[in-house]
């Protein structure tokens, strides 16, 4: 469905996307996971054929993005990072106006807009102006808008950034339904839990380059242990404590505010820490996540 | 009875976007969006649209006109006849400028119109054309109200008055595309947007032979009129409404000049839209 080879985007002499390769299959949900400025949105814009690539090849639905923008976009549902809604118009008008840009008949667009209002749970807001909506409602409206043309591929740039946990779960549920129907999803995110929830497969991207690729669970298996022990000794004492904990578990990461100890059995590791006479202020055993994969690969946390 | 419990499918597989139709009609979808936005202040539009023609014609005809006509009118016609086509067209120019300044700048910055359209099959050229047609949707009723007033005041017969319509459309496109070509390069509003009105529309209205013939101005000011799209339109308008002589003889020049401005403005606009929308 989407195929990129040595895809590159430069702004002046700054390289935002630095020769990346990926292939996305029909029905797959594919993620770009990376920190701020990694080049996720830039990549999404090139896929959406709204940004001309500097170098390499990129085809979407078999068409070259540099030459077939309108034909490609006709089949895409695009949810940009900033919602780009017309805030002075009413909710329903934002849907119908947008639907008409796809050459869809007026009567059809009206009907479809009503269905999507239900999908986005915005029926009570039907006649409200967008400016009065909450962030989560605007995000849902943007997703509904992106669906109006019955796209074959949905591009979602940070679908849940800035939303509270409940709103995020509602959105994930909606996207999950789309995925079950066989719509191809391409998602960018810097949330590990989101990537784990939504993506069959993902690439970790950092400074415009792909660092690794795989399914969330395979990445965790490859780059991390089953469990992680997080211990805190107070910010000034972590370094010092780390000298004593050395050797416990498979691997350790010393961060300014805590020490991460990677081990298949976290409770065992904690016991070992206590046995060495250390008394952590707090301790937590959790499952490994993509955050740990990212830390392992780049030496930095995903959200600074 | 069906046994499915879940909600209906989200994607309707029976209907897909129609890129060919979008390629032909994308500009019209832009117009629909603009009209929907206009509906929010339709009352203001109607009141000024209907009110100003009558006020201007009444004011100038009953006031200035009486004074001027104590001589022998202007170029052999009563002042009101002389000034009416110019008033109509000056008003057309002002409306087109307003729609284009707000529509173009706002479309990029304030209401996300172009960036959102960019996510659809609509092309930058269709956006530019759509905004011009949107401006015409305000210009045409305005022309209509003026023409009703012109006929009501007995200034011209209805058929001759009607000939102002194509002149108004051409003028609106010429100034509209030019303004759009410039505004689309402006990233921030630091007050420069209001310059178009203050240092563009107002002086052009004063020095385009609107209220008095161009040749009453000192020679060094007359070139302002020659480059002014309003002057060329007004010459055409007068030719149409009362057979104003040089206007008829030079009609091809006037039409050609306005068409040239429109084409140059359109070319610039599309170029700037393309560049700005390619991130
Ligand atoms: N139009 C532009 N001109 C110049 N530089 C740009 C432009 N767009 C993006 N960049 C730069 O390219 C880099 C990647 O930006 P991008 O928006 O793709 O990051 P991102 O991964 O989406 O980050 P975030 O998580 O913050 O959304 C950044 O350093 C950004 O400053
Ligand atoms: Mg981004």
XYZ file of C-alpha atoms and ligand atoms in Angstrom:
615
model
C 0.000 0.000 0.000
C 2.783 2.367 0.944
C 6.395 1.877 0.019
C 9.366 4.133 0.790
C 12.987 3.763 -0.318
C 15.712 6.109 0.917
C 12.987 8.631 1.632
C 14.593 11.967 2.456
C 13.379 15.435 3.351
C 15.696 18.375 3.815
C 14.759 21.897 4.901
C 17.681 23.997 3.705
C 20.719 22.144 5.001
C 18.798 20.506 7.850
C 17.817 16.892 7.196
C 14.491 16.134 8.878
C 14.026 12.666 7.339
C 17.256 10.927 6.504
C 16.869 8.141 3.970
C 14.286 5.827 5.531
C 12.797 2.613 4.062
C 9.507 1.010 4.993
C 6.621 -0.949 3.482
C 3.084 -0.936 4.788
C 0.730 -3.745 3.763
C -3.055 -3.518 3.231
C -5.013 -3.799 6.464
C -1.930 -3.388 8.568
C -1.678 -0.836 11.323
C 1.723 0.664 11.250
C 3.333 3.086 13.665
C 6.087 5.670 13.700
C 7.309 5.966 17.272
C 9.773 8.677 18.142
C 10.497 11.738 20.283
C 9.727 15.372 19.407
C 11.397 16.467 16.199
C 12.191 12.918 15.084
C 10.611 13.558 11.674
C 7.283 11.763 12.180
C 5.025 14.553 10.941
C 7.354 15.295 8.057
C 7.153 11.654 6.981
C 3.360 11.685 7.328
C 3.129 14.797 5.158
C 5.185 13.152 2.452
C 2.897 10.094 2.565
C -0.107 12.413 2.330
C 1.512 13.959 -0.759
C 1.314 17.420 0.796
C 5.069 17.759 1.061
C 7.454 17.163 -1.816
C 10.251 14.781 -0.888
C 13.818 15.877 -1.452
C 15.146 12.478 -2.381
C 14.351 8.766 -2.630
C 11.142 7.051 -3.717
C 7.702 6.986 -2.199
C 4.568 5.381 -3.594
C 1.128 5.255 -2.018
C -1.426 2.869 -3.569
C 1.054 2.400 -6.384
C 1.195 6.113 -7.217
C 4.202 8.410 -6.899
C 3.429 11.021 -4.228
C 5.281 13.774 -6.063
C 3.073 13.464 -9.137
C -0.339 12.154 -8.085
C -1.252 14.171 -5.003
C -4.973 14.595 -5.691
C -5.516 10.941 -6.740
C -3.693 9.724 -3.636
C -5.434 12.073 -1.227
C -8.816 11.038 -2.623
C -8.226 7.650 -0.979
C -6.652 8.850 2.268
C -8.176 9.934 5.552
C -5.784 12.444 7.044
C -5.798 13.467 10.703
C -3.124 16.159 11.006
C -1.308 16.931 14.232
C -3.061 20.328 14.533
C -6.742 19.655 13.830
C -7.149 22.274 11.062
C -10.872 22.654 11.675
C -12.808 25.753 10.669
C -13.582 26.806 14.232
C -16.115 29.433 13.232
C -18.306 26.892 11.507
C -20.610 24.410 13.188
C -19.598 20.827 13.811
C -21.869 19.386 11.137
C -20.746 21.978 8.562
C -17.107 21.071 9.098
C -17.979 17.550 8.015
C -20.150 18.375 5.013
C -17.903 21.099 3.633
C -14.942 18.750 3.785
C -16.803 15.866 2.192
C -17.563 17.998 -0.823
C -13.857 18.478 -1.478
C -13.747 14.809 -2.440
C -16.288 15.210 -5.216
C -18.970 13.357 -3.253
C -22.638 14.184 -3.958
C -24.221 16.618 -1.537
C -26.987 14.278 -0.365
C -24.485 11.529 0.317
C -22.190 13.837 2.264
C -25.100 14.963 4.462
C -26.070 11.394 5.274
C -22.509 10.332 5.880
C -21.876 13.328 8.161
C -24.792 12.256 10.356
C -23.418 8.725 10.666
C -19.992 10.039 11.559
C -21.435 12.314 14.235
C -22.641 9.172 15.968
C -19.336 7.440 15.427
C -17.515 10.365 17.037
C -20.172 10.683 19.760
C -20.763 14.310 18.886
C -24.484 14.200 18.187
C -25.364 16.679 20.953
C -22.762 19.074 19.535
C -24.132 18.854 16.014
C -25.027 22.544 15.751
C -22.334 23.929 18.062
C -19.497 25.972 16.711
C -16.210 24.117 16.832
C -14.510 26.843 18.917
C -16.611 25.788 21.918
C -15.549 22.137 21.812
C -13.059 20.516 24.173
C -9.729 19.268 22.853
C -10.936 15.672 22.861
C -14.113 16.539 20.987
C -12.132 18.432 18.350
C -9.853 15.456 17.942
C -12.818 13.124 17.474
C -14.335 15.549 14.986
C -11.059 15.619 13.062
C -11.039 11.841 12.917
C -14.677 11.777 11.799
C -13.835 14.340 9.131
C -10.972 12.173 7.926
C -13.402 9.289 7.448
C -15.947 11.121 5.337
C -14.524 9.901 2.029
C -14.396 6.258 3.155
C -10.600 6.181 2.910
C -8.599 3.052 2.296
C -5.751 4.367 4.421
C -6.061 6.469 7.559
C -3.076 8.670 8.486
C -3.185 9.703 12.139
C -0.539 12.108 13.406
C -0.469 11.827 17.203
C -4.164 11.013 17.497
C -4.351 11.307 21.292
C -1.681 13.801 22.308
C -3.102 16.284 24.802
C -6.128 14.181 25.720
C -7.007 12.850 29.145
C -6.848 9.086 29.721
C -10.572 8.553 29.280
C -10.689 10.452 26.002
C -7.690 8.482 24.784
C -9.423 5.194 25.490
C -12.548 6.288 23.626
C -10.390 7.199 20.637
C -8.439 3.978 20.733
C -11.713 2.090 20.768
C -12.868 3.972 17.669
C -9.607 3.331 15.858
C -9.714 -0.293 16.824
C -13.065 -0.646 15.113
C -11.616 0.841 11.963
C -8.722 -1.548 12.092
C -11.066 -4.491 12.509
C -12.885 -3.418 9.379
C -9.646 -3.708 7.474
C -8.725 -0.045 7.086
C -4.980 0.454 6.904
C -3.857 2.667 9.774
C -0.654 4.669 9.854
C -0.105 6.240 13.253
C 2.613 8.426 14.700
C 2.985 8.693 18.414
C 5.433 9.283 21.178
C 3.353 7.238 23.585
C 4.483 3.680 24.048
C 1.116 2.511 25.323
C -0.533 3.948 22.244
C 1.889 2.184 19.936
C 1.327 -1.055 21.844
C -2.448 -0.636 21.643
C -2.762 0.334 18.031
C 0.155 -0.961 16.014
C 0.787 -4.405 14.557
C 4.208 -3.237 13.548
C 6.216 -0.112 14.049
C 9.458 1.623 13.337
C 11.292 3.536 16.009
C 12.501 6.757 14.473
C 15.028 9.155 15.916
C 16.647 12.200 14.303
C 15.177 11.306 10.936
C 16.491 7.737 10.907
C 14.872 4.386 11.582
C 16.508 2.844 14.604
C 14.640 -0.453 14.596
C 11.517 -2.129 13.300
C 9.159 -4.908 14.427
C 5.965 -5.692 16.338
C 5.720 -4.084 19.779
C 6.129 -7.414 21.560
C 9.014 -8.589 19.379
C 10.854 -5.320 19.986
C 10.388 -5.651 23.703
C 11.615 -9.220 23.541
C 14.594 -8.270 21.429
C 15.756 -5.195 23.304
C 14.473 -5.604 26.821
C 13.659 -8.123 29.531
C 10.239 -9.313 30.588
C 10.147 -7.058 33.632
C 11.754 -3.862 34.846
C 12.514 -2.826 38.397
C 12.491 0.930 39.000
C 14.188 2.066 42.194
C 14.641 5.629 43.454
C 17.095 6.714 46.081
C 16.527 10.459 45.872
C 18.025 12.398 43.011
C 21.462 12.987 44.528
C 22.045 9.396 45.578
C 21.092 7.413 42.480
C 24.599 7.484 40.986
C 26.128 6.297 44.188
C 23.561 3.538 44.732
C 24.144 2.360 41.175
C 27.679 1.326 42.089
C 26.235 -1.110 44.621
C 23.402 -2.432 42.423
C 25.815 -3.174 39.556
C 25.459 -6.737 38.361
C 21.873 -7.276 39.400
C 19.595 -8.236 36.469
C 20.622 -8.298 32.804
C 21.315 -4.618 32.410
C 20.828 -1.301 34.158
C 20.078 2.274 33.129
C 20.890 5.068 35.531
C 18.627 8.066 34.940
C 18.805 11.311 36.901
C 15.728 10.419 38.954
C 15.823 6.616 39.120
C 17.660 3.429 38.292
C 16.092 0.924 35.916
C 17.093 -2.681 36.435
C 16.178 -5.038 33.618
C 15.443 -8.574 34.781
C 13.067 -11.353 33.863
C 11.941 -11.517 37.468
C 11.603 -8.050 38.963
C 10.751 -9.175 42.500
C 13.925 -11.270 42.597
C 15.946 -8.269 41.501
C 14.361 -6.143 44.208
C 15.267 -8.747 46.809
C 18.855 -8.669 45.536
C 18.932 -4.858 45.914
C 17.673 -5.111 49.499
C 20.145 -7.933 50.234
C 22.979 -5.565 49.375
C 21.834 -3.307 52.179
C 20.270 -0.582 50.019
C 17.006 1.070 51.032
C 15.278 2.614 48.012
C 12.801 5.453 48.691
C 10.379 3.849 46.267
C 10.452 0.723 44.157
C 8.236 -0.504 41.366
C 8.189 -3.665 39.304
C 6.489 -3.331 35.930
C 6.356 -4.990 32.531
C 8.836 -3.839 29.929
C 7.487 -1.335 27.410
C 8.560 0.341 24.206
C 9.925 3.159 26.343
C 12.596 0.725 27.484
C 13.293 -0.275 23.906
C 13.766 3.342 22.982
C 16.034 3.996 25.941
C 18.113 0.978 25.054
C 18.462 1.995 21.442
C 19.149 5.705 21.820
C 20.300 6.121 25.397
C 17.602 8.743 25.845
C 14.055 8.660 27.138
C 11.239 9.161 24.681
C 9.652 12.054 26.530
C 12.244 14.410 27.946
C -33.554 -10.564 11.840
C -29.845 -9.972 12.029
C -27.798 -11.150 14.927
C -25.079 -8.508 14.790
C -24.916 -6.481 17.947
C -22.145 -4.061 17.076
C -22.764 -0.727 15.392
C -22.832 -0.363 11.607
C -19.577 -0.377 9.679
C -17.600 2.853 9.808
C -16.353 2.674 6.245
C -19.042 2.604 3.575
C -17.507 0.389 0.918
C -20.218 1.275 -1.594
C -19.019 4.851 -1.972
C -15.514 6.084 -2.689
C -14.213 9.557 -3.412
C -14.449 10.624 -7.032
C -11.101 12.189 -8.024
C -12.264 12.988 -11.555
C -15.249 14.868 -10.241
C -13.099 16.574 -7.616
C -10.746 17.666 -10.389
C -13.622 19.275 -12.274
C -15.621 20.652 -9.341
C -13.101 21.205 -6.533
C -13.283 24.973 -6.991
C -17.039 24.825 -6.459
C -16.595 22.993 -3.145
C -14.387 25.907 -2.104
C -17.184 28.306 -3.021
C -19.665 26.271 -0.964
C -17.390 26.551 2.055
C -17.095 30.330 1.605
C -20.840 30.756 1.192
C -21.406 28.823 4.400
C -19.040 31.215 6.139
C -20.861 34.234 4.650
C -24.170 32.962 6.013
C -22.933 33.913 9.465
C -23.128 37.607 8.659
C -25.736 37.584 5.935
C -27.769 40.372 7.598
C -24.852 42.821 7.521
C -24.103 41.886 3.930
C -27.669 42.489 2.829
C -28.090 45.768 4.669
C -24.880 47.298 3.324
C -25.464 45.727 -0.075
C -28.919 47.252 -0.449
C -28.357 50.414 1.550
C -25.172 51.826 0.098
C -26.217 52.054 -3.586
C -29.301 54.082 -2.739
C -27.484 56.283 -0.233
C -24.568 57.048 -2.556
C -26.674 57.743 -5.598
C -29.168 59.823 -3.642
C -26.458 61.752 -1.822
C -24.336 62.477 -4.869
C -27.269 63.043 -7.198
C -29.221 65.346 -4.909
C -26.148 67.155 -3.605
C -23.075 67.309 -5.786
C -25.092 66.574 -8.900
C -27.269 69.682 -8.552
C -24.148 71.801 -8.206
C -22.356 70.275 -11.182
C -25.402 70.286 -13.429
C -25.800 74.063 -12.981
C -22.929 74.090 -15.473
C -23.613 71.639 -18.305
C -23.038 68.334 -16.494
C -19.913 66.323 -17.282
C -18.977 65.595 -20.896
C -22.527 66.337 -21.958
C -24.326 64.060 -19.495
C -25.847 64.861 -16.097
C -23.457 64.333 -13.186
C -25.457 61.438 -11.793
C -25.193 59.598 -15.119
C -21.460 60.295 -15.196
C -20.815 59.170 -11.641
C -23.191 56.199 -11.359
C -21.105 53.575 -13.239
C -17.994 54.735 -11.378
C -19.721 54.390 -8.007
C -20.899 50.907 -8.878
C -17.441 49.811 -9.968
C -15.603 51.475 -7.072
C -17.892 49.540 -4.788
C -17.150 46.335 -6.710
C -13.423 46.935 -6.316
C -13.727 47.562 -2.606
C -15.785 44.422 -2.040
C -13.420 42.273 -4.057
C -10.406 43.634 -2.167
C -12.077 42.976 1.181
C -13.052 39.426 0.296
C -9.598 38.679 -1.014
C -7.626 40.180 1.859
C -9.728 38.426 4.489
C -10.368 35.287 2.489
C -6.741 34.747 1.520
C -5.045 35.695 4.757
C -7.768 34.195 6.921
C -7.897 31.082 4.781
C -4.276 30.392 5.625
C -4.129 31.680 9.184
C -7.446 32.190 10.902
C -9.803 29.472 9.838
C -7.461 26.817 8.458
C -9.344 26.672 5.212
C -6.483 26.146 2.771
C -4.412 23.872 5.025
C -7.489 21.661 5.487
C -8.342 21.658 1.778
C -4.773 20.664 1.196
C -5.605 17.297 2.797
C -8.132 16.609 0.030
C -7.886 16.280 -3.769
C -8.464 20.037 -4.160
C -5.492 21.752 -5.814
C -4.000 25.184 -5.030
C -5.305 26.519 -8.363
C -8.829 25.409 -7.452
C -8.520 27.151 -4.096
C -7.513 30.420 -5.765
C -10.317 30.207 -8.316
C -12.811 29.261 -5.608
C -11.992 32.362 -3.585
C -12.476 34.563 -6.671
C -15.853 33.013 -7.381
C -16.690 33.456 -3.695
C -15.878 37.158 -4.048
C -18.130 37.301 -7.122
C -20.948 35.881 -5.035
C -20.739 39.050 -2.993
C -20.048 41.284 -5.973
C -22.980 40.124 -8.097
C -25.783 40.974 -5.638
C -24.082 44.289 -5.027
C -24.108 44.957 -8.770
C -27.731 43.879 -8.821
C -28.782 46.351 -6.124
C -26.877 49.153 -7.808
C -28.510 48.402 -11.117
C -31.946 48.455 -9.514
C -31.093 51.834 -8.024
C -29.693 53.112 -11.341
C -32.887 52.128 -13.110
C -35.087 53.411 -10.267
C -33.403 56.814 -10.389
C -33.930 56.859 -14.162
C -30.177 57.132 -14.800
C -29.998 54.511 -17.536
C -32.268 52.048 -19.260
C -32.194 48.511 -17.828
C -30.427 46.874 -20.769
C -27.554 49.349 -20.829
C -27.274 49.114 -17.061
C -27.013 45.341 -17.368
C -23.848 45.749 -19.438
C -22.112 46.834 -16.237
C -22.271 43.270 -14.963
C -19.509 41.771 -17.129
C -17.379 44.869 -16.527
C -17.816 44.432 -12.775
C -16.929 40.750 -12.968
C -13.768 41.477 -14.940
C -12.746 44.214 -12.489
C -13.384 41.959 -9.506
C -11.198 39.226 -11.001
C -8.400 41.653 -11.876
C -8.094 43.305 -8.467
C -9.031 40.088 -6.652
C -6.274 37.978 -8.148
C -3.731 40.786 -7.731
C -4.567 41.249 -4.067
C -4.530 37.491 -3.545
C -1.150 37.238 -5.258
C 0.317 39.606 -2.705
C -1.596 38.595 0.432
C -0.711 34.929 -0.093
C 2.953 35.817 0.499
C 2.181 37.439 3.870
C 2.810 35.165 6.836
C 1.894 37.586 9.629
C -0.506 40.458 9.996
C 1.503 43.396 11.271
C -1.005 45.935 10.024
C 0.225 45.764 6.429
C -3.000 44.085 5.324
C -4.978 47.249 5.948
C -2.540 49.108 3.627
C -4.318 47.564 0.663
C -7.471 49.389 1.585
C -5.849 52.585 2.820
C -3.092 53.056 0.237
C -4.635 51.014 -2.574
C -8.388 51.262 -2.715
C -8.791 54.813 -1.449
C -6.252 56.570 -3.736
C -7.317 54.497 -6.722
C -10.900 55.482 -6.090
C -9.899 59.157 -5.916
C -7.565 59.207 -8.929
C -9.343 56.927 -11.371
C -11.734 59.436 -12.845
C -14.407 58.275 -10.465
C -15.922 61.505 -9.147
C -14.432 63.760 -11.841
C -12.909 63.101 -15.288
C -9.295 61.978 -15.237
C -8.188 64.821 -17.506
C -9.155 67.448 -14.911
C -6.199 66.161 -12.847
C -2.766 67.721 -13.418
C -0.829 65.767 -16.039
C 1.611 64.213 -13.577
C -1.246 62.562 -11.656
C -3.008 61.142 -14.678
C -0.731 58.059 -15.004
C -2.223 56.821 -11.733
C -5.461 56.509 -13.622
C -3.881 54.742 -16.583
C -2.448 51.949 -14.441
C -5.530 51.781 -12.241
C -7.794 48.831 -13.022
C -10.681 50.915 -11.736
C -10.131 53.618 -14.359
C -10.144 51.090 -17.193
C -13.306 49.501 -15.817
C -14.979 52.869 -15.344
C -14.196 53.856 -18.942
C -15.829 50.626 -20.073
C -18.748 51.160 -17.717
C -19.408 54.657 -19.033
C -19.170 53.427 -22.597
C -21.755 50.776 -21.793
C -24.130 53.007 -19.898
C -24.212 56.147 -21.998
C -21.955 55.633 -25.001
C -18.997 57.566 -23.531
C -16.854 58.066 -26.622
C -13.169 57.318 -25.864
C -14.403 54.420 -23.772
C -16.002 52.770 -26.787
C -13.017 53.391 -29.056
C -10.545 51.962 -26.571
C -12.778 49.160 -25.293
C -10.397 46.459 -26.508
C -7.483 48.108 -24.694
C -9.433 48.383 -21.459
C -10.678 44.811 -21.618
C -7.212 43.554 -22.567
C -5.560 45.441 -19.715
C -7.995 44.107 -17.105
C -7.686 40.578 -18.472
C -3.909 40.866 -18.359
C -3.968 41.963 -14.702
C -6.314 39.107 -13.842
C -4.073 36.580 -15.605
C -0.884 37.910 -13.992
C -2.536 37.928 -10.556
C -3.860 34.404 -11.053
C -0.434 33.147 -12.067
C 1.195 34.731 -9.018
C -1.539 33.494 -6.683
C -1.310 29.888 -7.789
C 2.478 29.983 -7.554
C 2.363 31.353 -4.011
C -0.391 28.989 -2.908
C 1.583 26.019 -4.215
C 4.748 27.076 -2.486
C 3.076 27.883 0.789
C 1.094 24.655 0.918
C 4.085 22.425 0.208
C 5.564 22.000 3.655
N 8.567 23.502 7.283
C 9.700 23.275 7.972
N 10.786 24.065 7.818
C 11.917 23.834 8.512
N 12.086 22.843 9.367
C 11.062 22.015 9.581
C 9.814 22.183 8.897
N 8.969 21.208 9.309
C 9.654 20.470 10.198
N 10.906 20.939 10.363
C 11.935 20.376 11.245
O 12.057 19.006 10.964
C 12.236 18.262 12.170
C 11.201 17.163 12.255
O 9.937 17.763 12.454
P 8.619 16.903 12.587
O 7.492 17.875 12.733
O 8.547 15.951 11.464
O 8.867 16.139 13.945
P 7.891 15.161 14.721
O 8.565 13.876 14.837
O 6.554 15.177 14.128
O 7.861 15.857 16.153
P 6.647 16.061 17.194
O 6.602 14.836 18.034
O 7.111 17.243 17.991
O 5.420 16.318 16.426
C 12.172 19.260 13.308
O 13.474 19.570 13.710
C 11.504 20.471 12.690
O 11.992 21.642 13.294
Mg 4.734 15.794 14.714
